Amino acid sequence: MFATRLRKRAKHLRRWPTKRNITCFRLYERDIPEIPLIVDRYEDHLHITEYERPHDRDPAQHANWLDLMARTAAETLDVPPANVHFKRRGRQKDNTQHEKVDHTGNRIVVQEGGLKFLVNLDDYVDTGLFLDHRIARSMVRDLAEGKWLLNLFSYTGSFTVYAAAGGARKTTSVDLSNTYLSWTKENLRINGLIDEKRQDGHTFIASDVAQFIAEHPPGERYDLVVFDPPTYSRSKKTERDWNVQTDAVPMLQTLLPLVRKGGVIFFSTNFRRFKFDPADLDVSECHEISKQTVPEDFRNRRIHRCWRIVR
C-alpha cells in the first residue's frame, strides 16, 4: 500500500516541481491511516517522520516495520538508502519543545525558487526549511524591493534570504538562538547576498522578541514584517513561557508602532485552533490568506494559518 501510494504521488508530482524550480517538496502525509509517516523529498534525500499512533507491534517488531517502511520508500523513489533520514515526532506534553535528536552537524544545500538553503536532515525534527511556507516566502520576495524587512522568530532566515533576493534595502533578523542567526548568515552567504567581511544592510539580533520590541529605539519604522512565532516555547533565556493563543495578539499590538503606515505584516501560526479577531488590531486591513499560502503538495490544508495585515 505504501509503495503504491508513493508511486502515485511521485507520478502526480513528476513535472510540477521542475516547472516551479522546486527541489524540496512533500510526497506523503499520513495518506494511509495505518502508516502515520510524513515523507519529504530534499533533492536526492528523503526526510521521513513518524507520528505516534496506537499499534499492536512490540518494540522489536515496530523497529523492523519502520526499517521496512524506510527501505520501501528508498526503493520506490529510487533514492540511495544512505540518503534516507528518519525521525520520530512524539506528542508534545506540558508545552515542551522539540529538542535536538542527534549531533552529526551534517548539512546539505538544497534549492527553492532559484535560491539555496542549508538544511540539516539528521540533528533536528525540523530541518531548517519549513516547506509549507514556500508560497509565503515568494510573497515576501515580491514585496521586498526597496523595503526594510523585520523577520521575527527568524529561525534560519529563509524569509530574510527571499527578501534580500527581492531587493530589500535592509533586513533585520531577530531570534533567541545564535546558532540559527549564524545559519541565517550562511544562507545569505551561499546566495551571494552578504559579503564575507561586511554585513551591509543586514542586522542579526540574538534576543527575545518581546524584549526586542520593548527596547526598540523610537523613530525606526519597518516596511515589511514576518511574524511567525512558535506555538509554544520554553527557554532558560526568558522569564516566561510563550503560548501563541494568549501572547500573539498582544505582541502584535506592541509591534504595530514599529511598522510604517501602509507597511505589511505576514502573521502565521501552526496552531490550527488559533482564535483571532482582526478588530483587536488598529490596522487598515487584515485578511486571512491561508488558502493561498498552503502549497499544493500538502494534503493537510491546515498545516498553517496565515494573515496579511496592512498597518
CSV table of C-alpha atoms in Angstrom, one decimal:
chain,number,residue,atom,x,y,z
A,1,MET,CA,0.0,0.0,0.0
A,2,PHE,CA,2.8,2.4,0.9
A,3,ALA,CA,4.8,1.8,-2.2
A,4,THR,CA,1.7,2.1,-4.4
A,5,ARG,CA,0.8,5.4,-2.8
A,6,LEU,CA,4.3,6.8,-3.1
A,7,ARG,CA,4.5,5.8,-6.8
A,8,LYS,CA,1.1,7.5,-7.4
A,9,ARG,CA,2.3,10.7,-5.7
A,10,ALA,CA,5.6,10.7,-7.4
A,11,LYS,CA,4.0,10.4,-10.8
A,12,HIS,CA,1.5,13.1,-9.9
A,13,LEU,CA,4.3,15.5,-8.9
A,14,ARG,CA,6.7,14.4,-11.6
A,15,ARG,CA,6.7,17.7,-13.6
A,16,TRP,CA,5.3,20.0,-11.0
A,17,PRO,CA,8.5,20.7,-9.0
A,18,THR,CA,10.7,21.2,-12.1
A,19,LYS,CA,8.3,23.8,-13.6
A,20,ARG,CA,8.4,25.8,-10.3
A,21,ASN,CA,12.2,25.4,-9.7
A,22,ILE,CA,11.5,23.4,-6.6
A,23,THR,CA,13.6,20.5,-5.3
A,24,CYS,CA,12.1,20.2,-1.8
A,25,PHE,CA,8.5,19.1,-1.5
A,26,ARG,CA,6.1,16.8,0.3
A,27,LEU,CA,5.4,13.4,-1.1
A,28,TYR,CA,3.3,11.6,1.5
A,29,GLU,CA,1.4,13.0,4.5
A,30,ARG,CA,-0.2,10.2,6.6
A,31,ASP,CA,-2.3,9.4,3.5
A,32,ILE,CA,-2.9,5.9,4.8
A,33,PRO,CA,-4.0,5.9,8.5
A,34,GLU,CA,-2.2,2.7,9.3
A,35,ILE,CA,1.1,4.3,8.0
A,36,PRO,CA,1.4,7.5,10.0
A,37,LEU,CA,4.5,8.9,8.3
A,38,ILE,CA,5.4,12.1,6.5
A,39,VAL,CA,7.8,11.8,3.6
A,40,ASP,CA,9.5,15.0,2.3
A,41,ARG,CA,12.0,15.0,-0.6
A,42,TYR,CA,15.0,17.3,-0.3
A,43,GLU,CA,16.9,17.0,-3.6
A,44,ASP,CA,18.0,13.3,-3.7
A,45,HIS,CA,17.4,12.8,0.0
A,46,LEU,CA,14.2,11.6,1.8
A,47,HIS,CA,13.3,13.0,5.2
A,48,ILE,CA,10.8,10.6,6.9
A,49,THR,CA,9.0,11.5,10.1
A,50,GLU,CA,6.9,9.1,12.2
A,51,TYR,CA,3.9,10.4,14.2
A,52,GLU,CA,2.7,8.4,17.2
A,53,ARG,CA,-0.3,6.2,16.6
A,54,PRO,CA,-1.5,3.1,18.6
A,55,HIS,CA,-0.4,-0.2,17.1
A,56,ASP,CA,-0.1,-3.8,18.3
A,57,ARG,CA,3.6,-4.3,17.4
A,58,ASP,CA,6.1,-4.9,20.2
A,59,PRO,CA,9.3,-2.7,20.2
A,60,ALA,CA,11.3,-5.1,18.1
A,61,GLN,CA,8.5,-5.6,15.6
A,62,HIS,CA,7.9,-1.9,15.3
A,63,ALA,CA,11.6,-1.2,14.7
A,64,ASN,CA,11.5,-3.8,11.9
A,65,TRP,CA,8.4,-2.3,10.5
A,66,LEU,CA,9.9,1.2,10.4
A,67,ASP,CA,13.0,-0.2,8.7
A,68,LEU,CA,10.8,-1.8,6.1
A,69,MET,CA,9.0,1.5,5.5
A,70,ALA,CA,12.3,3.3,5.1
A,71,ARG,CA,13.6,0.7,2.6
A,72,THR,CA,10.3,0.7,0.7
A,73,ALA,CA,10.4,4.5,0.3
A,74,ALA,CA,14.0,4.4,-0.9
A,75,GLU,CA,13.4,1.6,-3.4
A,76,THR,CA,10.1,3.0,-4.7
A,77,LEU,CA,11.5,6.6,-5.1
A,78,ASP,CA,15.0,5.4,-6.4
A,79,VAL,CA,16.9,7.1,-3.5
A,80,PRO,CA,20.1,5.6,-2.1
A,81,PRO,CA,19.4,4.0,1.4
A,82,ALA,CA,22.1,6.2,2.9
A,83,ASN,CA,20.1,9.3,1.8
A,84,VAL,CA,17.1,8.3,3.9
A,85,HIS,CA,16.8,10.3,7.2
A,86,PHE,CA,14.3,9.0,9.8
A,87,LYS,CA,12.8,10.9,12.7
A,88,ARG,CA,10.2,10.3,15.3
A,89,ARG,CA,7.9,13.2,16.4
A,90,GLY,CA,6.1,12.4,19.7
A,91,ARG,CA,3.2,14.3,21.1
A,92,GLN,CA,4.2,17.5,22.9
A,93,LYS,CA,3.4,17.4,26.5
A,94,ASP,CA,3.4,20.2,29.1
A,95,ASN,CA,4.2,22.7,26.4
A,96,THR,CA,7.6,21.2,25.8
A,97,GLN,CA,9.6,22.0,22.7
A,98,HIS,CA,11.2,19.5,20.2
A,99,GLU,CA,14.8,19.2,21.1
A,100,LYS,CA,17.9,18.1,19.2
A,101,VAL,CA,17.8,14.5,18.3
A,102,ASP,CA,21.4,14.0,17.0
A,103,HIS,CA,24.7,15.8,16.8
A,104,THR,CA,26.1,15.0,13.4
A,105,GLY,CA,26.4,18.5,12.1
A,106,ASN,CA,25.7,17.2,8.6
A,107,ARG,CA,24.1,19.8,6.3
A,108,ILE,CA,23.3,19.8,2.6
A,109,VAL,CA,22.5,22.6,0.2
A,110,VAL,CA,19.0,22.5,-1.4
A,111,GLN,CA,17.3,24.8,-3.8
A,112,GLU,CA,14.0,26.6,-3.9
A,113,GLY,CA,12.8,29.4,-6.1
A,114,GLY,CA,16.3,29.9,-7.6
A,115,LEU,CA,17.8,30.3,-4.1
A,116,LYS,CA,20.0,28.0,-2.0
A,117,PHE,CA,19.4,26.9,1.6
A,118,LEU,CA,21.3,24.8,4.1
A,119,VAL,CA,19.3,22.0,5.7
A,120,ASN,CA,20.1,19.5,8.4
A,121,LEU,CA,18.1,16.3,7.9
A,122,ASP,CA,19.6,14.5,10.9
A,123,ASP,CA,20.0,16.6,14.0
A,124,TYR,CA,16.6,18.2,14.5
A,125,VAL,CA,13.0,17.2,14.0
A,126,ASP,CA,12.7,20.4,11.8
A,127,THR,CA,15.2,20.6,9.0
A,128,GLY,CA,15.9,24.4,8.8
A,129,LEU,CA,13.5,25.0,5.9
A,130,PHE,CA,9.7,24.9,6.5
A,131,LEU,CA,8.4,23.6,3.2
A,132,ASP,CA,4.8,24.8,3.9
A,133,HIS,CA,5.9,28.5,3.9
A,134,ARG,CA,7.2,28.3,0.3
A,135,ILE,CA,4.4,30.4,-1.2
A,136,ALA,CA,4.6,33.0,1.7
A,137,ARG,CA,8.3,33.4,1.1
A,138,SER,CA,7.6,34.2,-2.6
A,139,MET,CA,5.0,36.8,-1.5
A,140,VAL,CA,7.7,38.4,0.7
A,141,ARG,CA,10.2,38.5,-2.1
A,142,ASP,CA,7.6,40.1,-4.5
A,143,LEU,CA,7.0,42.9,-2.0
A,144,ALA,CA,10.6,43.4,-0.8
A,145,GLU,CA,12.2,45.7,-3.4
A,146,GLY,CA,13.4,48.9,-1.6
A,147,LYS,CA,11.9,47.8,1.7
A,148,TRP,CA,13.2,47.2,5.2
A,149,LEU,CA,12.3,43.7,6.4
A,150,LEU,CA,11.9,42.8,10.0
A,151,ASN,CA,11.9,39.0,10.5
A,152,LEU,CA,10.8,38.0,14.0
A,153,PHE,CA,11.4,34.5,15.3
A,154,SER,CA,13.6,34.3,12.2
A,155,TYR,CA,14.8,30.7,12.7
A,156,THR,CA,17.3,30.0,9.9
A,157,GLY,CA,16.4,33.1,7.9
A,158,SER,CA,14.7,31.8,4.8
A,159,PHE,CA,12.3,34.8,4.7
A,160,THR,CA,15.3,37.1,5.1
A,161,VAL,CA,17.0,35.4,2.1
A,162,TYR,CA,13.9,35.8,0.0
A,163,ALA,CA,13.6,39.4,0.9
A,164,ALA,CA,17.2,40.1,0.2
A,165,ALA,CA,16.9,38.4,-3.2
A,166,GLY,CA,13.9,40.5,-3.9
A,167,GLY,CA,15.9,43.7,-3.5
A,168,ALA,CA,15.2,44.7,0.2
A,169,ARG,CA,17.3,47.7,1.1
A,170,LYS,CA,17.7,46.4,4.7
A,171,THR,CA,16.9,43.3,6.7
A,172,THR,CA,16.7,42.8,10.5
A,173,SER,CA,16.5,39.2,11.7
A,174,VAL,CA,15.6,38.5,15.4
A,175,ASP,CA,15.9,35.1,17.1
A,176,LEU,CA,16.9,34.0,20.6
A,177,SER,CA,19.3,31.4,19.1
A,178,ASN,CA,22.8,32.5,18.0
A,179,THR,CA,23.0,29.1,16.2
A,180,TYR,CA,20.1,30.0,14.0
A,181,LEU,CA,21.3,33.5,13.3
A,182,SER,CA,24.7,32.1,12.2
A,183,TRP,CA,22.7,29.7,10.0
A,184,THR,CA,20.9,32.7,8.5
A,185,LYS,CA,24.2,34.4,7.7
A,186,GLU,CA,25.4,31.2,5.9
A,187,ASN,CA,22.2,31.1,3.9
A,188,LEU,CA,22.7,34.7,2.8
A,189,ARG,CA,26.3,34.0,2.0
A,190,ILE,CA,25.8,30.9,-0.2
A,191,ASN,CA,23.4,33.1,-2.3
A,192,GLY,CA,25.9,35.9,-2.6
A,193,LEU,CA,23.6,38.2,-0.7
A,194,ILE,CA,26.2,39.1,2.1
A,195,ASP,CA,29.9,39.9,1.9
A,196,GLU,CA,32.4,37.7,3.7
A,197,LYS,CA,33.8,40.6,5.6
A,198,ARG,CA,30.9,43.1,5.6
A,199,GLN,CA,27.2,42.8,6.5
A,200,ASP,CA,25.9,46.0,4.9
A,201,GLY,CA,22.2,46.1,5.0
A,202,HIS,CA,21.7,43.0,7.2
A,203,THR,CA,21.3,43.1,11.0
A,204,PHE,CA,21.2,40.0,13.2
A,205,ILE,CA,19.9,40.3,16.8
A,206,ALA,CA,20.0,37.5,19.3
A,207,SER,CA,17.1,38.5,21.6
A,208,ASP,CA,13.8,37.5,23.0
A,209,VAL,CA,11.3,39.1,20.6
A,210,ALA,CA,9.2,40.7,23.3
A,211,GLN,CA,12.4,42.3,24.7
A,212,PHE,CA,13.5,43.4,21.3
A,213,ILE,CA,10.1,45.2,20.7
A,214,ALA,CA,10.0,46.7,24.2
A,215,GLU,CA,13.6,48.1,23.9
A,216,HIS,CA,13.3,49.2,20.3
A,217,PRO,CA,14.6,52.8,19.6
A,218,PRO,CA,11.8,55.2,18.7
A,219,GLY,CA,11.6,56.5,15.2
A,220,GLU,CA,12.6,53.4,13.2
A,221,ARG,CA,9.8,52.0,11.1
A,222,TYR,CA,9.8,48.8,9.1
A,223,ASP,CA,8.1,48.4,5.7
A,224,LEU,CA,7.6,44.6,5.8
A,225,VAL,CA,7.4,42.2,8.8
A,226,VAL,CA,7.3,38.4,9.1
A,227,PHE,CA,5.8,37.3,12.4
A,228,ASP,CA,5.9,33.5,12.6
A,229,PRO,CA,6.0,32.6,16.3
A,230,PRO,CA,6.2,29.1,17.7
A,231,THR,CA,3.0,27.5,19.1
A,232,TYR,CA,4.8,27.0,22.5
A,233,SER,CA,8.2,28.0,23.6
A,234,ARG,CA,10.1,27.4,26.8
A,235,SER,CA,13.6,28.7,27.3
A,236,LYS,CA,16.1,29.4,30.1
A,237,LYS,CA,16.9,32.7,28.4
A,238,THR,CA,13.4,34.1,29.0
A,239,GLU,CA,11.4,34.8,32.2
A,240,ARG,CA,8.2,33.2,31.0
A,241,ASP,CA,6.9,30.6,28.6
A,242,TRP,CA,5.3,31.5,25.2
A,243,ASN,CA,1.8,30.5,24.2
A,244,VAL,CA,0.7,31.7,20.8
A,245,GLN,CA,-3.0,31.8,21.6
A,246,THR,CA,-2.6,34.1,24.6
A,247,ASP,CA,0.6,36.0,23.6
A,248,ALA,CA,0.5,36.6,19.8
A,249,VAL,CA,-2.2,39.3,19.6
A,250,PRO,CA,-0.8,41.4,22.5
A,251,MET,CA,2.7,41.2,20.9
A,252,LEU,CA,1.2,42.3,17.5
A,253,GLN,CA,-0.3,45.3,19.3
A,254,THR,CA,3.1,46.3,20.7
A,255,LEU,CA,4.7,45.6,17.3
A,256,LEU,CA,2.4,47.9,15.2
A,257,PRO,CA,4.1,51.2,16.3
A,258,LEU,CA,7.3,49.9,14.7
A,259,VAL,CA,5.6,49.5,11.3
A,260,ARG,CA,5.2,52.4,8.9
A,261,LYS,CA,1.7,53.3,7.8
A,262,GLY,CA,0.9,51.1,4.8
A,263,GLY,CA,3.5,48.5,5.9
A,264,VAL,CA,2.7,44.8,5.6
A,265,ILE,CA,2.9,42.1,8.3
A,266,PHE,CA,2.6,38.4,7.4
A,267,PHE,CA,1.5,36.7,10.6
A,268,SER,CA,1.5,32.9,10.6
A,269,THR,CA,0.9,30.1,13.1
A,270,ASN,CA,0.8,26.3,13.0
A,271,PHE,CA,-1.7,26.2,15.8
A,272,ARG,CA,-4.8,25.2,13.8
A,273,ARG,CA,-7.3,26.1,16.7
A,274,PHE,CA,-6.0,29.6,16.9
A,275,LYS,CA,-8.7,32.2,17.5
A,276,PHE,CA,-8.1,35.7,16.2
A,277,ASP,CA,-10.4,38.8,16.0
A,278,PRO,CA,-8.9,41.3,13.5
A,279,ALA,CA,-10.8,44.0,15.3
A,280,ASP,CA,-8.3,43.7,18.1
A,281,LEU,CA,-5.7,45.4,15.9
A,282,ASP,CA,-5.8,49.0,14.9
A,283,VAL,CA,-4.9,48.4,11.2
A,284,SER,CA,-6.1,49.3,7.7
A,285,GLU,CA,-6.6,45.7,6.5
A,286,CYS,CA,-6.4,42.2,8.0
A,287,HIS,CA,-7.2,39.2,5.8
A,288,GLU,CA,-6.6,35.5,6.3
A,289,ILE,CA,-4.7,34.2,3.3
A,290,SER,CA,-4.2,30.6,4.4
A,291,LYS,CA,-5.8,29.1,1.4
A,292,GLN,CA,-3.4,30.9,-0.9
A,293,THR,CA,-0.3,30.2,1.2
A,294,VAL,CA,-0.6,26.4,1.7
A,295,PRO,CA,1.3,24.7,-1.2
A,296,GLU,CA,-0.5,22.1,-3.3
A,297,ASP,CA,1.8,19.3,-2.3
A,298,PHE,CA,0.4,19.5,1.2
A,299,ARG,CA,-2.6,17.2,1.8
A,300,ASN,CA,-3.2,18.9,5.1
A,301,ARG,CA,-4.7,22.2,4.0
A,302,ARG,CA,-4.5,23.5,7.6
A,303,ILE,CA,-0.8,22.9,8.0
A,304,HIS,CA,-0.6,26.6,8.9
A,305,ARG,CA,-2.8,29.6,9.1
A,306,CYS,CA,-1.6,33.0,7.7
A,307,TRP,CA,-2.8,36.6,7.7
A,308,ARG,CA,-1.8,39.6,5.6
A,309,ILE,CA,-2.1,42.7,7.8
A,310,VAL,CA,-1.7,46.2,6.5
A,311,ARG,CA,-0.8,48.9,9.0
